[in-house]
Coordinates of C-alpha atoms in Angstrom, one line a residue:
M1 CA -0.5 -14.9 -14.9
T2 CA 1.7 -16.1 -17.8
T3 CA 4.7 -13.8 -18.3
A4 CA 7.2 -14.1 -21.2
Y5 CA 10.9 -13.1 -20.6
I6 CA 12.2 -12.3 -24.0
T7 CA 15.9 -11.6 -24.8
H8 CA 18.7 -12.7 -27.1
T9 CA 22.4 -13.6 -26.5
Y10 CA 23.4 -10.9 -29.0
C11 CA 22.1 -8.3 -26.6
D12 CA 25.0 -9.3 -24.3
K13 CA 27.6 -8.8 -27.0
H14 CA 27.1 -5.1 -27.6
D15 CA 30.0 -3.5 -25.7
M16 CA 30.9 0.2 -25.8
G17 CA 33.9 -0.2 -23.5
D18 CA 34.8 -1.1 -19.9
D19 CA 34.1 2.3 -18.5
H20 CA 30.7 2.8 -20.3
P21 CA 27.7 2.7 -17.9
E22 CA 25.5 0.8 -20.5
S23 CA 27.3 -2.4 -19.8
P24 CA 26.9 -6.0 -21.0
L25 CA 26.6 -6.9 -17.3
R26 CA 23.2 -5.4 -17.1
L27 CA 21.2 -8.3 -18.5
G28 CA 23.1 -10.8 -16.4
A29 CA 22.3 -8.9 -13.3
I30 CA 18.5 -9.2 -14.0
Q31 CA 18.7 -12.8 -14.9
N32 CA 20.8 -13.7 -11.9
R33 CA 18.4 -12.0 -9.5
L34 CA 15.5 -13.9 -11.1
I35 CA 17.3 -17.2 -10.6
M36 CA 18.2 -16.4 -7.0
G37 CA 14.7 -15.3 -6.3
Q38 CA 13.3 -18.5 -7.9
L39 CA 11.2 -16.7 -10.5
M40 CA 13.0 -17.8 -13.7
D41 CA 11.5 -21.3 -13.7
F42 CA 8.0 -19.7 -13.7
L43 CA 8.7 -17.4 -16.7
R44 CA 8.5 -18.5 -20.3
R45 CA 12.0 -17.6 -21.5
L46 CA 12.2 -17.0 -25.2
E47 CA 14.8 -15.7 -27.7
S48 CA 13.7 -13.1 -30.1
D49 CA 13.9 -12.9 -33.9
P50 CA 15.7 -9.9 -35.4
A51 CA 13.5 -6.9 -36.5
T52 CA 13.4 -6.4 -40.2
R53 CA 14.2 -3.2 -42.1
D54 CA 10.5 -2.8 -42.9
Q55 CA 9.6 -3.1 -39.2
L56 CA 12.2 -0.6 -38.2
I57 CA 10.9 2.0 -40.7
L58 CA 7.4 1.8 -39.1
A59 CA 9.0 4.2 -36.5
H60 CA 12.1 5.5 -38.2
D61 CA 13.2 7.5 -41.2
T62 CA 14.2 5.1 -44.0
A63 CA 17.5 6.9 -44.7
Y64 CA 18.3 6.9 -41.0
V65 CA 17.8 3.1 -40.8
D66 CA 19.9 2.6 -43.9
S67 CA 22.7 4.8 -42.4
I68 CA 22.9 2.6 -39.3
F69 CA 23.3 -0.5 -41.4
A70 CA 25.9 1.2 -43.5
R71 CA 27.9 2.4 -40.5
A72 CA 28.1 -0.9 -38.7
P73 CA 31.9 -1.6 -38.3
E74 CA 33.7 -4.9 -38.8
E75 CA 36.1 -3.9 -36.1
G76 CA 36.7 -1.3 -33.5
H77 CA 34.1 1.4 -32.6
V78 CA 32.2 4.0 -34.6
E79 CA 30.8 7.0 -32.7
L80 CA 27.2 7.9 -33.8
E81 CA 26.9 10.5 -31.1
P82 CA 28.8 11.2 -27.9
E83 CA 28.7 8.1 -25.8
T84 CA 26.5 6.3 -28.4
L85 CA 28.8 3.8 -30.2
M86 CA 28.7 0.9 -32.5
M87 CA 31.0 -2.1 -32.5
P88 CA 30.9 -5.3 -34.6
H89 CA 28.0 -6.9 -32.6
T90 CA 26.0 -3.7 -32.1
L91 CA 23.8 -3.9 -35.2
D92 CA 22.8 -7.5 -34.5
A93 CA 22.1 -6.6 -30.8
A94 CA 19.9 -3.6 -31.9
L95 CA 18.0 -5.8 -34.4
Y96 CA 17.3 -8.5 -31.8
A97 CA 16.4 -5.8 -29.2
A98 CA 13.7 -4.3 -31.4
G99 CA 12.6 -7.8 -32.5
S100 CA 12.1 -8.8 -28.9
V101 CA 9.4 -6.1 -28.6
I102 CA 7.7 -7.3 -31.8
K103 CA 7.7 -10.9 -30.5
A104 CA 6.3 -9.7 -27.2
V105 CA 3.5 -7.9 -28.9
D106 CA 2.6 -11.0 -30.9
L107 CA 2.5 -13.2 -27.8
V108 CA 0.4 -10.8 -25.8
M109 CA -2.0 -9.8 -28.6
S110 CA -2.6 -13.4 -29.6
G111 CA -3.4 -14.3 -26.0
E112 CA -0.6 -16.8 -25.8
M113 CA 0.9 -14.9 -22.9
D114 CA -0.7 -12.4 -20.5
N115 CA 2.2 -10.0 -20.6
A116 CA 5.9 -9.9 -21.4
F117 CA 9.2 -8.4 -20.2
C118 CA 11.9 -7.7 -22.9
A119 CA 15.4 -7.9 -21.3
I120 CA 17.2 -6.1 -24.1
R121 CA 20.0 -3.7 -24.9
P122 CA 20.9 -1.3 -26.4
P123 CA 18.0 0.6 -24.9
G124 CA 15.7 2.7 -27.2
H125 CA 13.7 5.6 -25.8
H126 CA 16.2 8.4 -26.7
A127 CA 16.4 7.3 -30.4
E128 CA 14.4 9.8 -32.4
Y129 CA 12.8 9.4 -35.8
D130 CA 16.0 10.1 -37.6
K131 CA 18.7 10.3 -34.9
A132 CA 20.6 8.1 -32.5
M133 CA 21.4 9.4 -29.0
G134 CA 21.6 8.5 -25.4
F135 CA 23.0 5.0 -25.9
C136 CA 20.0 4.3 -28.2
L137 CA 20.1 3.3 -32.0
F138 CA 16.5 2.1 -32.7
N139 CA 13.5 3.1 -30.5
N140 CA 12.5 -0.4 -29.5
I141 CA 9.2 0.4 -27.8
A142 CA 8.2 2.7 -30.7
V143 CA 8.9 0.0 -33.3
G144 CA 6.8 -2.4 -31.2
T145 CA 4.0 0.1 -30.7
R146 CA 3.8 0.9 -34.4
Y147 CA 3.8 -2.8 -35.2
A148 CA 1.0 -3.4 -32.8
I149 CA -1.1 -0.7 -34.4
E150 CA -0.3 -1.9 -38.0
Q151 CA -0.6 -5.6 -37.4
Y152 CA -3.6 -5.7 -35.0
G153 CA -5.5 -2.6 -35.9
L154 CA -5.2 -1.0 -32.5
E155 CA -6.5 2.5 -32.1
R156 CA -5.3 3.3 -28.6
V157 CA -1.9 2.2 -27.3
A158 CA -0.5 3.8 -24.1
I159 CA 3.3 4.0 -23.5
V160 CA 4.3 4.7 -19.9
D161 CA 7.9 5.7 -19.4
F162 CA 9.3 5.8 -15.8
D163 CA 13.0 6.0 -16.7
V164 CA 14.8 8.8 -14.9
H165 CA 15.4 10.5 -18.2
H166 CA 12.8 12.0 -20.5
G167 CA 12.1 9.7 -23.5
N168 CA 12.7 12.4 -26.1
G169 CA 12.9 9.9 -28.9
T170 CA 9.6 8.2 -28.1
E171 CA 7.9 11.6 -27.9
D172 CA 9.5 12.7 -31.2
I173 CA 8.1 9.7 -33.0
F174 CA 4.5 9.9 -31.5
K175 CA 4.1 13.6 -30.8
T176 CA 1.3 13.9 -33.4
D177 CA -0.1 10.4 -33.4
P178 CA -3.6 10.2 -31.9
N179 CA -3.4 6.4 -31.6
V180 CA -0.7 6.7 -28.9
L181 CA -0.7 8.2 -25.5
Y182 CA 2.9 8.9 -24.3
A183 CA 3.2 9.5 -20.6
S184 CA 6.7 10.1 -19.2
S185 CA 7.9 10.8 -15.6
Y186 CA 11.5 12.0 -15.4
Q187 CA 14.0 14.1 -13.5
H188 CA 14.0 17.7 -14.8
P189 CA 16.1 19.6 -15.6
F190 CA 18.3 16.7 -16.7
Y191 CA 19.5 14.8 -19.7
P192 CA 18.6 15.0 -22.6
Y193 CA 18.4 18.7 -21.6
S194 CA 15.6 19.5 -24.0
D195 CA 12.7 21.6 -23.0
P196 CA 9.8 19.1 -23.1
G197 CA 7.2 21.8 -22.8
A198 CA 3.7 21.4 -21.5
S199 CA 1.6 18.4 -21.7
H200 CA -0.6 18.4 -24.8
D201 CA -3.0 16.3 -26.8
N202 CA -1.5 12.8 -26.6
I203 CA 1.6 13.7 -24.6
L204 CA 1.7 13.7 -20.8
H205 CA 4.8 15.2 -19.1
M206 CA 5.4 14.4 -15.4
P207 CA 8.7 16.2 -14.5
L208 CA 10.1 15.7 -11.0
A209 CA 12.9 17.7 -9.3
A210 CA 16.1 16.0 -8.2
G211 CA 15.7 14.4 -4.8
S212 CA 11.9 14.1 -5.1
G213 CA 11.6 10.5 -3.8
S214 CA 8.8 8.1 -3.5
E215 CA 6.0 10.3 -2.2
A216 CA 6.3 12.8 -5.0
F217 CA 6.6 10.0 -7.6
Q218 CA 3.5 8.2 -6.4
T219 CA 1.5 11.4 -6.0
M220 CA 2.3 12.4 -9.6
M221 CA 1.3 9.0 -11.0
T222 CA -1.9 8.9 -9.0
E223 CA -3.1 12.4 -9.7
Q224 CA -1.9 12.7 -13.4
L225 CA -1.1 9.4 -15.0
L226 CA -4.0 7.4 -13.6
P227 CA -6.8 9.7 -14.8
A228 CA -5.1 10.1 -18.2
L229 CA -4.9 6.3 -18.7
D230 CA -8.5 5.8 -17.6
A231 CA -9.7 8.5 -20.0
F232 CA -7.7 7.1 -22.9
K233 CA -8.8 3.5 -22.3
P234 CA -5.8 1.8 -23.9
Q235 CA -6.1 -1.5 -25.8
L236 CA -2.5 -2.3 -24.9
I237 CA -0.1 -0.8 -22.4
M238 CA 3.6 -0.6 -23.3
I239 CA 6.1 0.2 -20.5
S240 CA 9.5 1.9 -21.0
A241 CA 10.9 0.3 -17.8
G242 CA 14.0 2.3 -16.8
F243 CA 15.3 1.6 -13.4
D244 CA 17.8 4.5 -13.2
A245 CA 15.5 6.4 -10.9
H246 CA 16.6 4.1 -8.1
K247 CA 18.2 5.8 -5.2
E248 CA 21.5 3.8 -5.7
D249 CA 21.8 4.6 -9.4
P250 CA 24.7 6.9 -10.4
M251 CA 22.8 8.4 -13.4
G252 CA 19.9 10.1 -11.6
Q253 CA 18.7 11.6 -8.3
L254 CA 15.1 10.7 -7.9
R255 CA 15.7 8.4 -5.0
L256 CA 13.1 5.7 -5.7
S257 CA 13.3 2.3 -4.1
E258 CA 12.3 -1.2 -5.2
S259 CA 8.9 -0.8 -3.6
D260 CA 8.2 2.1 -6.0
F261 CA 8.7 -0.1 -9.0
T262 CA 6.4 -2.7 -7.5
W263 CA 3.8 0.0 -6.8
I264 CA 3.9 1.5 -10.3
T265 CA 3.8 -1.9 -11.9
D266 CA 0.8 -2.9 -9.8
L267 CA -1.0 0.3 -10.8
L268 CA -0.4 -0.3 -14.5
M269 CA -1.5 -3.9 -14.2
D270 CA -4.8 -2.7 -12.6
V271 CA -5.3 -0.2 -15.5
A272 CA -4.6 -3.0 -18.0
D273 CA -7.1 -5.3 -16.3
R274 CA -9.8 -2.6 -16.5
H275 CA -9.3 -1.6 -20.1
C276 CA -7.4 -4.2 -22.2
G277 CA -7.6 -7.6 -20.7
G278 CA -4.3 -7.3 -18.8
K279 CA -2.3 -6.8 -22.0
V280 CA 1.1 -5.3 -21.0
V281 CA 4.5 -5.3 -22.8
S282 CA 7.4 -4.0 -20.7
V283 CA 10.7 -3.0 -22.3
L284 CA 14.0 -2.5 -20.5
E285 CA 15.5 1.0 -20.8
G286 CA 18.0 2.4 -18.2
G287 CA 19.4 1.2 -14.9
Y288 CA 23.1 1.4 -14.4
N289 CA 23.9 0.3 -10.8
I290 CA 24.1 -3.4 -11.5
D291 CA 22.9 -4.6 -8.1
A292 CA 20.1 -2.1 -7.9
L293 CA 19.0 -2.9 -11.4
G294 CA 18.7 -6.5 -10.6
R295 CA 16.7 -5.9 -7.5
A296 CA 14.4 -3.3 -9.1
A297 CA 13.8 -5.4 -12.3
F298 CA 13.0 -8.4 -10.1
C299 CA 10.3 -6.5 -8.3
H300 CA 8.9 -5.2 -11.6
I301 CA 8.8 -8.7 -13.1
K302 CA 7.4 -10.3 -10.0
S303 CA 4.5 -7.7 -10.2
L304 CA 3.9 -8.6 -13.8
M305 CA 3.6 -12.2 -12.7
R306 CA 1.1 -11.1 -10.0
L307 CA 3.2 -12.7 -7.3

């Protein structure tokens, strides 16, 4: 397998403060673990280009996108929403984050790479059509998905989100889009404290109670996710790869281990092999225990590489 590792130095510069869990240390933890595990030399490491305004408005309200540009500070911090802040490097980081997913889509859809992992921040899956929240400004995976549909004429893109938090933003953007299957496993009740409701049409909810652990997670994925994906027959699989469901993460209580991230990645790779020639784009979302994030992401990327 040929796997791209796409990031940008600006993604390290977004800093919401020393006490904020969405830390600039997160990407370094992943990279260091890949180097220690001798995987980095076998990845194709690439820097992204920034997403354009036109690309962002594929998934977001035009006025909302313009408001983010307008509010970008030259110094200090601007609060968009509690715990979602901008500082002088944030806009560039967000543009390169979304641009990483677009680059990944191009590489995978062209056949230049089999799959890709986007090591980016700020994360995206809480950003709604016209609202920033949950550390997220632009919905990176939604921008990349809409780009894939527009640029490559895809009719069926599956987004699988295994972050510990419900990806309310991604659901908000795709809730009536028949071209996209959005399937999300998450701890419930939990942030963002919305009532996601029942699964319907192109939306699959897989809520798990706090403390559920590996067996409940794997059963849910086997009994609910797998049949839905096989019925949908995706032409591309996008993954919102949040690692905050890890048992050591302070932001959730689902008690998963590294082996669960290997297991779910292998499952998704098998689905991709059956339906879309192995085309997978994975996008970093959460993961806030630095050491656990590095280990879990290492396992996920190793599975993408089929090692």
